[in-house]
Coordinates of C-alpha atoms and ligand atoms in Angstrom, one line a residue:
M1 CA 96.4 118.5 114.9
T2 CA 99.4 116.7 113.3
N3 CA 100.5 113.8 114.1
R4 CA 103.9 114.6 115.0
E5 CA 101.9 117.7 115.9
I6 CA 99.8 114.8 118.5
A7 CA 103.8 113.3 119.9
D8 CA 104.6 116.4 120.2
V9 CA 101.8 117.2 122.8
L10 CA 102.2 114.0 124.0
D11 CA 106.4 114.9 124.1
Q12 CA 105.7 118.1 126.2
I13 CA 103.5 116.3 129.2
G14 CA 106.6 113.7 129.4
D15 CA 108.9 117.0 130.3
M16 CA 107.3 118.1 132.1
L17 CA 106.2 115.3 134.5
E18 CA 109.8 114.3 134.9
I19 CA 110.0 118.0 135.9
Q20 CA 107.8 116.5 138.3
G21 CA 109.5 114.2 139.4
E22 CA 107.2 111.2 138.6
N23 CA 107.5 108.1 138.1
V24 CA 109.7 107.3 135.6
F25 CA 107.4 104.2 133.6
K26 CA 104.8 106.9 134.1
V27 CA 106.6 109.6 131.6
R28 CA 108.8 106.6 129.7
S29 CA 105.5 105.3 128.1
Y30 CA 104.2 109.6 127.5
R31 CA 107.6 109.0 125.3
R32 CA 107.0 106.2 123.7
A33 CA 103.3 106.7 123.0
A34 CA 104.7 110.4 121.2
E35 CA 107.2 107.7 119.0
T36 CA 104.3 105.9 118.0
I37 CA 102.5 108.4 116.7
G38 CA 105.2 109.8 115.3
R39 CA 106.1 106.7 113.0
C40 CA 101.9 106.4 113.5
R41 CA 101.3 105.6 108.9
F42 CA 97.7 106.9 109.2
A43 CA 96.8 110.6 110.3
I44 CA 95.2 110.6 113.8
T45 CA 92.3 113.0 114.2
G46 CA 89.4 113.6 116.3
A47 CA 87.3 110.6 114.8
T48 CA 89.7 108.0 114.8
A49 CA 88.7 105.0 116.6
S50 CA 90.4 104.4 119.4
E51 CA 90.6 100.7 119.1
Q52 CA 92.5 102.0 116.2
L53 CA 94.7 103.8 118.3
R54 CA 94.5 100.9 121.4
E55 CA 96.5 98.3 118.8
L56 CA 99.7 100.6 117.8
P57 CA 102.4 99.5 120.0
G58 CA 102.2 101.4 124.2
I59 CA 98.9 102.6 123.8
G60 CA 96.0 101.6 126.6
E61 CA 92.8 102.4 127.2
S62 CA 93.5 106.2 129.2
L63 CA 96.3 107.3 126.0
S64 CA 94.0 106.9 123.7
Q65 CA 91.4 108.9 125.7
L66 CA 93.7 111.5 125.3
I67 CA 95.3 111.0 122.6
L68 CA 92.2 111.6 120.7
E69 CA 91.5 114.5 122.7
V70 CA 94.2 116.0 122.3
A71 CA 94.2 115.8 118.6
A72 CA 90.2 117.0 118.8
T73 CA 91.4 120.5 120.6
G74 CA 95.1 120.5 121.1
T75 CA 95.2 119.7 124.8
C76 CA 94.0 118.1 126.9
P77 CA 93.1 117.9 131.5
L78 CA 96.8 116.8 132.3
R79 CA 98.6 119.2 130.2
E80 CA 96.2 122.1 131.0
Q81 CA 97.5 120.3 135.0
L82 CA 100.5 120.6 134.6
L83 CA 101.2 124.1 132.9
A84 CA 99.1 124.9 136.1
V85 CA 101.8 124.8 138.0
I86 CA 105.3 125.1 135.2
P87 CA 106.6 128.1 134.6
Q88 CA 106.1 128.3 130.7
G89 CA 109.2 129.6 130.6
L90 CA 111.1 126.0 132.4
L91 CA 109.8 124.3 128.7
D92 CA 112.0 127.0 127.1
V93 CA 115.1 126.2 130.0
L94 CA 114.7 122.5 127.4
R95 CA 116.3 124.0 125.3
V96 CA 119.7 124.4 125.8
P97 CA 121.5 121.9 125.0
G98 CA 122.3 119.8 127.8
V99 CA 119.9 120.2 130.8
G100 CA 117.8 117.4 129.9
P101 CA 114.0 117.3 132.0
K102 CA 115.4 116.0 135.3
T103 CA 118.3 118.6 135.2
A104 CA 116.0 121.3 134.5
G105 CA 113.0 119.5 137.9
A106 CA 115.9 120.1 140.1
L107 CA 116.3 124.1 139.1
F108 CA 112.6 125.1 139.3
H109 CA 112.9 123.2 142.7
Q110 CA 115.8 124.0 144.4
L111 CA 117.2 127.6 142.6
H112 CA 114.4 128.3 141.4
V113 CA 114.5 128.7 138.6
T114 CA 111.6 129.4 135.2
D115 CA 113.3 129.8 132.5
I116 CA 116.2 131.3 130.5
R117 CA 117.9 133.7 132.9
S118 CA 117.3 133.1 135.4
L119 CA 118.8 129.8 134.6
E120 CA 121.9 132.3 133.7
E121 CA 122.2 133.7 136.4
A122 CA 121.8 131.2 138.5
C123 CA 125.1 129.3 136.7
R124 CA 127.0 133.4 137.4
S125 CA 126.1 132.3 141.4
G126 CA 127.8 129.4 141.1
A127 CA 124.6 127.8 142.7
V128 CA 124.3 125.6 139.6
A129 CA 127.7 124.3 140.6
A130 CA 127.0 123.1 143.8
L131 CA 122.9 121.5 143.3
P132 CA 124.1 117.7 144.4
R133 CA 125.9 115.8 140.6
M134 CA 126.0 118.8 138.7
G135 CA 129.5 120.7 138.8
A136 CA 131.7 123.1 137.3
K137 CA 131.7 121.4 134.4
S138 CA 128.4 120.9 133.8
Q139 CA 127.6 124.8 135.1
E140 CA 130.2 126.1 132.4
R141 CA 127.8 124.4 129.6
I142 CA 124.8 125.5 130.2
L143 CA 126.2 128.6 129.9
E144 CA 127.4 127.4 126.6
G145 CA 123.8 126.2 125.7
I146 CA 122.8 128.9 126.2
A147 CA 124.8 131.3 124.6
L148 CA 124.9 128.5 121.4
L149 CA 120.8 129.4 122.0
Q150 CA 120.9 133.3 121.7
R151 CA 123.5 133.3 118.7
S152 CA 120.3 131.0 117.0
A153 CA 117.5 132.8 118.1
G154 CA 114.9 133.3 115.6
R155 CA 116.5 131.7 112.8
I156 CA 115.4 128.4 111.7
L157 CA 117.0 125.6 110.0
L158 CA 116.3 125.2 106.4
S159 CA 113.9 121.9 106.2
E160 CA 111.9 123.4 108.8
A161 CA 111.5 127.2 106.2
A162 CA 110.8 123.9 103.1
A163 CA 107.8 122.5 105.2
I164 CA 106.4 125.7 106.1
A165 CA 107.3 127.5 102.6
A166 CA 105.9 124.5 101.3
R167 CA 102.9 124.6 103.1
V168 CA 102.5 128.2 102.3
I169 CA 102.0 127.5 98.1
E170 CA 99.7 124.8 98.1
Q171 CA 96.9 127.0 99.1
L172 CA 98.1 130.5 97.7
P173 CA 95.7 129.9 94.7
P174 CA 98.1 129.3 91.3
P175 CA 98.3 131.6 89.0
C176 CA 99.4 134.1 90.4
E177 CA 102.8 131.7 90.2
P178 CA 104.2 132.1 94.6
V179 CA 108.2 131.2 94.8
V180 CA 109.7 131.7 97.4
A181 CA 112.6 134.7 98.0
G182 CA 115.6 135.3 101.0
S183 CA 117.5 133.3 102.1
F184 CA 115.1 130.2 102.0
R185 CA 116.5 130.5 97.7
R186 CA 119.9 130.7 98.3
G187 CA 119.6 127.8 100.3
R188 CA 121.6 129.7 104.1
E189 CA 121.8 127.3 106.3
T190 CA 119.2 128.9 108.3
V191 CA 116.0 130.7 107.6
G192 CA 115.1 134.1 109.5
D193 CA 111.6 135.0 108.2
I194 CA 110.6 133.6 105.3
D195 CA 109.3 135.8 101.6
I196 CA 107.2 134.3 98.9
L197 CA 106.9 137.3 96.6
A198 CA 103.6 136.2 94.2
V199 CA 102.5 137.9 90.3
E200 CA 99.6 140.1 90.2
V201 CA 96.4 138.5 88.4
Q202 CA 92.8 140.0 87.8
G203 CA 90.7 139.1 89.8
L204 CA 92.8 137.0 92.3
D205 CA 93.1 138.1 96.0
P206 CA 95.9 135.6 97.3
M207 CA 96.0 137.6 100.1
A208 CA 92.9 137.2 101.9
A209 CA 94.2 132.8 100.9
F210 CA 97.7 133.6 102.7
T211 CA 96.1 135.3 106.0
G212 CA 93.1 132.9 106.2
M213 CA 95.4 129.5 106.3
P214 CA 94.7 128.2 109.1
E215 CA 98.2 127.9 110.1
V216 CA 98.4 131.1 110.7
E217 CA 98.9 132.1 113.9
Q218 CA 98.9 136.9 114.3
V219 CA 97.7 138.3 111.8
L220 CA 101.0 141.3 111.5
L221 CA 99.5 142.9 108.3
H222 CA 97.1 142.9 105.9
G223 CA 97.8 144.8 102.4
D224 CA 96.9 144.4 98.8
T225 CA 100.3 144.0 98.0
R226 CA 102.6 143.0 101.4
S227 CA 100.5 140.9 104.0
S228 CA 103.3 139.7 107.4
V229 CA 101.5 136.7 109.1
V230 CA 103.2 135.1 111.7
V231 CA 102.7 130.8 111.5
K232 CA 102.7 127.6 114.2
G233 CA 106.2 128.0 115.8
G234 CA 106.7 132.0 115.7
V235 CA 107.7 132.0 111.8
Q236 CA 107.2 135.2 110.1
V237 CA 106.0 134.9 106.1
D238 CA 105.9 137.7 104.2
L239 CA 104.0 137.1 101.2
R240 CA 103.7 140.1 98.5
V241 CA 101.8 141.1 95.4
I242 CA 104.2 142.2 92.5
P243 CA 102.4 143.5 88.7
R244 CA 104.3 141.6 86.1
P245 CA 106.4 143.5 84.6
S246 CA 108.3 144.0 87.5
M247 CA 108.9 140.2 89.3
G248 CA 112.8 139.7 87.9
A249 CA 113.5 142.7 89.6
A250 CA 111.7 141.6 92.5
L251 CA 112.9 138.4 93.0
Q252 CA 116.3 140.2 92.9
Y253 CA 115.5 142.5 94.8
F254 CA 114.2 139.4 97.7
T255 CA 116.4 137.3 97.5
G256 CA 118.7 139.0 98.8
S257 CA 121.5 139.1 100.2
Q258 CA 121.9 142.3 101.3
Q259 CA 125.2 143.0 100.4
H260 CA 124.3 141.3 96.7
N261 CA 122.6 144.1 95.7
I262 CA 124.5 147.0 96.9
R263 CA 127.5 145.6 94.4
V264 CA 124.6 145.1 91.9
R265 CA 123.3 148.6 92.3
E266 CA 126.5 150.3 92.1
R267 CA 127.1 148.3 89.3
A268 CA 123.6 150.9 87.7
G269 CA 124.7 154.0 88.8
A270 CA 128.2 153.5 87.4
M271 CA 126.2 153.1 84.2
G272 CA 123.6 155.8 85.0
L273 CA 121.3 153.2 85.6
R274 CA 118.6 153.0 88.8
L275 CA 117.8 149.6 89.8
S276 CA 115.1 149.2 92.5
E277 CA 112.8 146.2 93.2
Y278 CA 110.8 147.1 90.6
G279 CA 113.3 147.2 88.0
L280 CA 115.3 149.0 86.4
F281 CA 115.6 152.6 84.6
D282 CA 116.7 155.3 83.1
A283 CA 118.4 158.5 83.6
D284 CA 114.4 159.5 82.0
D285 CA 113.1 156.8 84.5
R286 CA 112.3 155.1 81.8
Q287 CA 112.0 151.2 82.9
I288 CA 114.7 148.8 80.0
A289 CA 114.4 145.9 82.2
G290 CA 112.5 143.6 84.8
A291 CA 110.3 141.3 84.2
S292 CA 112.6 138.0 84.4
E293 CA 115.6 138.7 86.8
A294 CA 118.2 137.3 83.0
E295 CA 116.7 140.6 81.5
V296 CA 117.5 142.2 84.9
Y297 CA 121.1 140.7 85.2
G298 CA 121.9 141.4 81.6
A299 CA 120.9 145.0 81.4
L300 CA 123.2 145.5 84.2
G301 CA 125.9 142.8 81.4
L302 CA 125.5 141.0 83.9
D303 CA 125.5 136.7 83.1
W304 CA 122.2 136.0 85.2
I305 CA 124.3 134.4 88.8
P306 CA 122.9 131.3 90.7
P307 CA 120.9 132.0 94.3
E308 CA 122.8 130.3 96.1
L309 CA 126.4 132.4 94.9
R310 CA 124.5 135.5 95.7
E311 CA 126.9 136.7 99.2
D312 CA 128.5 139.2 97.6
A313 CA 131.9 137.0 97.6
G314 CA 132.8 138.5 94.3
E315 CA 130.0 136.8 91.9
V316 CA 129.2 139.6 90.5
A317 CA 132.9 140.2 89.4
R318 CA 133.0 136.5 87.8
A319 CA 129.8 137.3 86.2
A320 CA 130.9 140.3 84.0
E321 CA 133.4 138.0 83.0
H322 CA 131.3 136.0 81.9
A323 CA 133.0 133.4 84.3
L324 CA 131.2 132.0 86.9
P325 CA 132.0 128.6 87.7
R326 CA 128.8 125.7 86.8
L327 CA 128.0 124.7 89.6
V328 CA 126.7 120.7 90.5
E329 CA 123.2 120.5 90.6
L330 CA 120.8 118.2 92.5
H331 CA 120.2 116.3 89.3
D332 CA 124.4 115.8 88.7
V333 CA 124.2 113.4 91.9
R334 CA 123.9 109.7 91.4
G335 CA 124.7 108.1 93.9
D336 CA 124.3 108.5 98.4
L337 CA 127.2 107.4 100.2
Q338 CA 125.9 108.1 103.4
M339 CA 123.5 106.3 105.0
H340 CA 121.9 104.0 108.0
S341 CA 119.8 100.6 107.9
Q342 CA 117.7 98.2 110.3
W343 CA 121.4 96.8 110.9
S344 CA 121.7 99.9 113.2
D345 CA 120.2 102.9 113.7
G346 CA 117.8 103.3 110.6
A347 CA 114.1 103.0 110.7
H348 CA 114.6 100.9 107.2
T349 CA 116.1 97.9 105.7
I350 CA 119.0 97.5 103.2
R351 CA 116.5 96.9 100.7
Q352 CA 113.6 99.9 101.5
M353 CA 116.9 102.1 101.2
A354 CA 117.9 100.5 98.0
E355 CA 114.6 100.8 96.5
A356 CA 113.9 104.1 97.7
A357 CA 117.0 105.3 97.0
R358 CA 116.4 104.2 92.5
A359 CA 112.8 105.9 93.4
R360 CA 114.7 109.7 93.5
G361 CA 117.0 108.8 90.1
L362 CA 119.9 107.6 91.5
D363 CA 122.2 104.7 90.5
Y364 CA 124.3 103.6 94.0
I365 CA 123.6 103.1 97.3
A366 CA 126.5 102.7 100.0
I367 CA 124.7 101.2 103.1
T368 CA 127.7 103.0 105.7
D369 CA 125.8 100.9 109.0
H370 CA 127.0 102.4 112.5
S371 CA 131.1 100.7 113.8
K372 CA 130.8 99.0 118.1
A373 CA 132.2 101.8 119.3
L374 CA 129.3 103.5 118.8
G375 CA 127.2 101.1 121.7
V376 CA 123.3 103.2 121.2
A377 CA 123.5 103.0 117.7
N378 CA 123.8 99.2 117.6
G379 CA 126.6 99.8 116.0
L380 CA 127.7 97.1 114.0
D381 CA 131.2 94.3 115.2
E382 CA 134.2 92.7 112.5
D383 CA 130.9 89.7 113.0
R384 CA 127.5 91.2 111.8
L385 CA 130.2 93.9 109.1
L386 CA 130.7 90.0 107.2
R387 CA 127.2 89.8 107.1
Q388 CA 126.0 92.3 106.0
I389 CA 127.8 92.5 103.5
D390 CA 127.2 89.0 102.3
E391 CA 123.6 89.9 102.7
I392 CA 123.9 93.8 99.8
R393 CA 126.4 91.1 98.1
A394 CA 122.5 88.9 97.4
L395 CA 120.5 91.8 97.1
N396 CA 122.6 92.8 94.4
Q397 CA 122.8 89.8 92.7
E398 CA 118.7 90.6 91.9
L399 CA 118.9 94.5 91.1
E400 CA 119.1 96.2 88.1
G401 CA 121.0 98.0 86.9
F402 CA 121.6 99.8 90.1
T403 CA 124.9 98.6 92.7
V404 CA 124.8 98.9 97.3
L405 CA 127.8 99.5 97.6
A406 CA 129.1 98.3 101.2
G407 CA 130.6 100.6 104.1
C408 CA 131.1 101.7 106.8
E409 CA 130.5 104.5 109.1
V410 CA 134.0 103.6 111.7
E411 CA 134.8 105.9 114.4
I412 CA 137.2 107.7 114.8
L413 CA 138.7 105.8 118.0
A414 CA 140.1 108.3 120.9
D415 CA 143.7 107.6 119.1
G416 CA 143.6 108.0 116.0
R417 CA 143.3 104.4 115.1
L418 CA 138.9 103.3 113.2
D419 CA 137.4 101.0 115.1
I420 CA 137.2 97.7 112.6
A421 CA 140.2 95.9 111.5
D422 CA 141.6 96.6 108.3
E423 CA 140.9 92.6 107.2
V424 CA 137.2 93.5 107.4
L425 CA 137.6 97.1 106.2
A426 CA 139.4 95.6 102.9
E427 CA 136.4 94.2 101.7
L428 CA 134.4 97.3 102.0
D429 CA 134.0 99.5 98.3
I430 CA 133.9 102.9 100.8
V431 CA 134.9 103.0 104.6
L432 CA 133.4 106.4 105.8
A433 CA 135.4 107.7 109.5
C434 CA 133.8 109.7 111.9
V435 CA 134.1 111.4 115.0
H436 CA 131.0 110.8 117.2
S437 CA 133.6 111.5 120.9
G438 CA 135.4 113.2 122.5
L439 CA 133.8 116.5 120.6
N440 CA 135.5 119.3 123.3
A441 CA 139.9 118.1 122.7
P442 CA 141.5 120.4 122.3
S443 CA 142.6 121.7 118.2
E444 CA 145.4 119.1 118.4
A445 CA 144.6 116.2 119.8
I446 CA 141.0 116.2 117.4
T447 CA 143.8 117.2 114.2
R448 CA 145.6 114.3 114.9
R449 CA 142.7 111.6 115.5
M450 CA 141.0 112.5 112.2
V451 CA 144.5 113.4 110.4
R452 CA 145.6 109.7 110.9
A453 CA 141.5 108.3 110.2
A454 CA 142.3 110.3 106.4
E455 CA 145.6 108.3 106.3
H456 CA 144.4 105.3 106.3
P457 CA 144.4 103.5 103.2
H458 CA 141.3 102.0 103.7
V459 CA 139.6 105.2 104.3
C460 CA 137.7 107.2 101.8
I461 CA 135.3 109.7 103.2
I462 CA 136.0 111.6 107.1
G463 CA 132.4 111.9 107.6
H464 CA 130.4 115.8 108.5
P465 CA 134.2 117.3 109.7
S466 CA 132.8 119.9 112.0
G467 CA 130.8 118.2 114.1
R468 CA 128.5 121.1 114.8
L469 CA 124.9 120.6 115.1
I470 CA 123.1 123.6 114.2
G471 CA 122.0 125.6 117.7
Q472 CA 123.2 122.9 119.8
R473 CA 127.3 122.5 119.6
D474 CA 129.4 124.2 117.9
R475 CA 131.9 122.6 115.6
T476 CA 135.3 120.9 117.8
A477 CA 138.5 122.6 117.3
L478 CA 139.9 121.0 114.4
D479 CA 142.7 122.5 112.6
L480 CA 140.5 121.8 109.3
D481 CA 143.4 123.1 106.7
A482 CA 145.0 120.7 107.7
L483 CA 142.6 117.6 107.9
I484 CA 141.9 119.3 104.0
R485 CA 146.1 119.3 103.1
T486 CA 146.0 115.5 104.5
C487 CA 142.6 114.2 102.4
V488 CA 143.9 116.0 98.5
D489 CA 147.4 114.2 100.1
T490 CA 145.8 110.7 100.2
H491 CA 142.8 111.1 97.7
T492 CA 140.4 110.7 101.0
A493 CA 137.0 112.9 100.7
L494 CA 135.1 116.0 102.8
E495 CA 131.9 114.8 103.1
V496 CA 129.0 117.7 102.9
N497 CA 126.7 116.2 105.3
S498 CA 122.6 116.9 104.0
G499 CA 121.6 117.2 107.6
P500 CA 119.4 119.8 108.1
Q501 CA 120.8 120.2 111.5
R502 CA 124.0 119.8 110.6
L503 CA 125.4 121.2 106.4
D504 CA 128.3 119.7 107.3
L505 CA 131.3 120.9 105.6
C506 CA 129.7 124.2 105.6
D507 CA 129.4 126.0 102.2
H508 CA 132.5 128.6 103.6
D509 CA 134.0 124.9 104.2
V510 CA 133.6 123.8 101.2
R511 CA 133.8 126.3 99.5
R512 CA 137.8 126.8 101.3
A513 CA 138.5 122.9 100.6
L514 CA 138.1 123.1 96.8
E515 CA 140.5 125.6 96.7
M516 CA 142.8 124.1 98.5
G517 CA 142.5 120.6 95.9
A518 CA 139.9 118.3 97.6
H519 CA 137.1 116.4 96.7
L520 CA 134.1 116.4 98.7
V521 CA 131.3 113.9 98.5
I522 CA 127.1 114.8 99.2
S523 CA 126.0 112.5 101.5
T524 CA 122.5 112.5 103.0
D525 CA 123.0 110.8 106.3
A526 CA 119.3 109.1 105.6
H527 CA 118.3 107.5 109.2
S528 CA 114.5 106.4 106.8
A529 CA 114.2 106.4 103.6
E530 CA 112.0 109.8 103.3
S531 CA 114.9 111.5 104.8
L532 CA 116.9 110.5 101.3
S533 CA 114.5 113.9 100.0
W534 CA 117.8 114.7 102.4
L535 CA 120.5 115.4 99.5
T536 CA 118.5 118.9 98.0
Y537 CA 120.8 121.0 101.3
G538 CA 123.8 119.4 100.6
V539 CA 123.6 120.7 97.3
Q540 CA 122.4 123.9 97.8
T541 CA 125.4 123.5 100.6
A542 CA 128.0 122.8 98.0
R543 CA 126.6 125.1 95.5
R544 CA 127.0 127.7 98.6
G545 CA 130.8 127.1 98.4
W546 CA 131.1 127.2 95.0
A547 CA 131.3 123.6 94.0
T548 CA 131.1 122.1 90.1
P549 CA 130.2 118.2 89.5
D550 CA 133.9 117.5 88.5
R551 CA 135.4 118.1 92.3
V552 CA 131.8 116.2 93.7
L553 CA 132.3 112.9 93.3
N554 CA 129.8 110.9 93.6
T555 CA 128.5 112.9 90.8
R556 CA 130.5 110.6 88.9
P557 CA 129.3 106.7 87.7
V558 CA 130.2 103.7 90.1
A559 CA 133.2 102.7 88.8
G560 CA 135.2 106.4 88.4
L561 CA 134.4 106.8 92.5
R562 CA 135.9 103.7 91.9
A563 CA 138.8 104.7 89.7
F564 CA 138.8 107.7 93.1
F565 CA 139.3 105.6 96.0
T566 CA 141.3 103.1 94.5
M567 CA 144.3 106.0 93.8
D568 CA 144.6 106.2 97.3
G569 CA 146.2 101.7 97.4
G570 CA 143.1 101.3 100.0
N571 CA 139.5 100.6 98.8
P572 CA 137.7 98.2 96.5
Ligands
DGT1 P1 117.0 135.8 107.0 O1 115.8 136.4 106.4 O2 117.6 137.5 108.1 O3 117.0 135.0 106.8 O4 117.9 136.9 105.3 P2 116.4 137.4 104.7 O5 118.0 137.9 103.4 O6 115.7 136.5 103.3 O7 116.6 139.1 104.6 P3 114.8 139.0 104.4 O8 114.3 138.7 105.2 O9 114.7 140.4 106.0 O10 115.7 140.3 103.3 C1 114.6 139.2 102.1 C2 115.8 140.5 100.9 O11 114.8 141.5 101.3 C3 117.8 141.2 101.1 O12 118.4 139.7 101.2 C4 117.6 141.5 100.0 C5 116.5 142.5 100.8 N1 116.8 144.4 101.0 C6 115.8 143.6 102.6 N2 116.0 145.3 103.5 C7 116.6 145.5 102.4 C8 117.7 146.8 102.6 O13 118.0 147.6 103.1 N3 118.6 146.6 101.1 C9 119.2 146.4 100.6 N4 120.0 146.7 99.9 N5 117.8 145.5 100.2 C10 117.2 144.1 101.2
CA2 CA1 114.0 136.2 104.6
CA3 CA1 111.6 138.8 105.0
ZN4 ZN1 127.6 110.1 111.5

């Protein structure tokens, strides 16, 4: 068990206690313990000393015993007792956006809802609306949540796929040179299953290593050239072993997308050739290419096509004209323009964020803590923001060759005004404006609100413009074209938020924004130093939208970045 898995068990116990209507203090103690374990610096095992656990905040004698039992066995008597009385399907109901344990408890006890299906029936019959403290609006929201859940069913976030793929690859013998293909390699925002390819090497048995991994829950198929397993969390992983002379053709084939492959094969056919996952063959069935992808594309008269573009969106024609764009790359990015510190809801200090970003090779960051309207995130008012600016200026005196820009993620208020006074905004280097409330507003209202913010002379960037959370909340009704137009006119950048659940702008929106002449920034929105690694997901999303470095402002040195925003007459 990893700490994360132990924490998940504690959270699940908290959920089940709350469903049962247990008192809030008891419920809270499990939730707090889950949080503590999730953040704990050392790995907890069944052999960890209970004194060591009891030094952690909120963990006493009985919790430490329970945690050690979970670490050793994966479960504990309390959890088993609860699972015996609470239907498994009711725990699925908790995954419906807008349904917490308290609601699930009421649905269970009063309407005998036991799974998502019976919840949907109860909504359709109107019974949910009739519950105390519910009403028609909540019922509608639950139905929408169920639909959203079903649309994303069976797919995982890019970051989750990355974690699984890295763990699998780590356990395969290195001489077989494992690589990930499929939608993961294309950088799609969600991934169905994970496709791994390995080179056939005499005397090496990667299949045994693969099917024997500790995280394997089920072996679907164990063959010499292909195996399929389901790992913890229900995710399918496929491994294929490929003879070296076919490796490029296989990588091309299994990277997809299927539509891209069809287009490429059509081209091969028109040239009298045949392309398969084994290679490119001429009319006499002699292999003329296949060892590398570049060789395969080259033999078809095409430039090598970056995986992110392989969606049959015009890339094959452009590759034939040798006119593919030079896409932005991770190492082009010099700065990160959205992150949070302990001043609002971040886990680390400004200095820690700066040092972590510098260690990742960046030249500058902007600290963009929340503003006061976001009370839940401990947002800053004008006084605290001014003090934070002082702290940042002092820190910059000490840092050589690295710049911390003073920024703020300012709330856009309901009428489009900003949550921080203009004279304080004028002191900042970077103003990022975002909407976090009223996301269900009609198109006209949300569009007017965001356009007005973009028109504000101090606003440099509109953050996570569509407001969607993958698998949890649809995008707002914003008229994106109207916002992009304003951003172009006012030298305001649109953010590509790299948070794996946001990826907002999404790939299609990036392409649209660039077609209309807009500029982008790719930011992590990190709330801890570790999340600075998310940048890669934002870069992939931008690449999927055909973004070139000249249109991504944070590929510029800090002076160039400032110059762009000043052209609007605003900051800095
Ligand atoms: P996913 O797993 O749903 O996120 O998406 P992919 O793109 O990884 O799709 P997957 O895992 O079904 O197959 C991996 C790649 O293999 C796919 O992108 C293209 C190729 N492929 C699979 N089945 C077919 C097929 O029937 N025809 C063609 N042309 N290619 C296929
Ligand atoms: Ca796949
Ligand atoms: Ca697959
Ligand atoms: Zn935000």
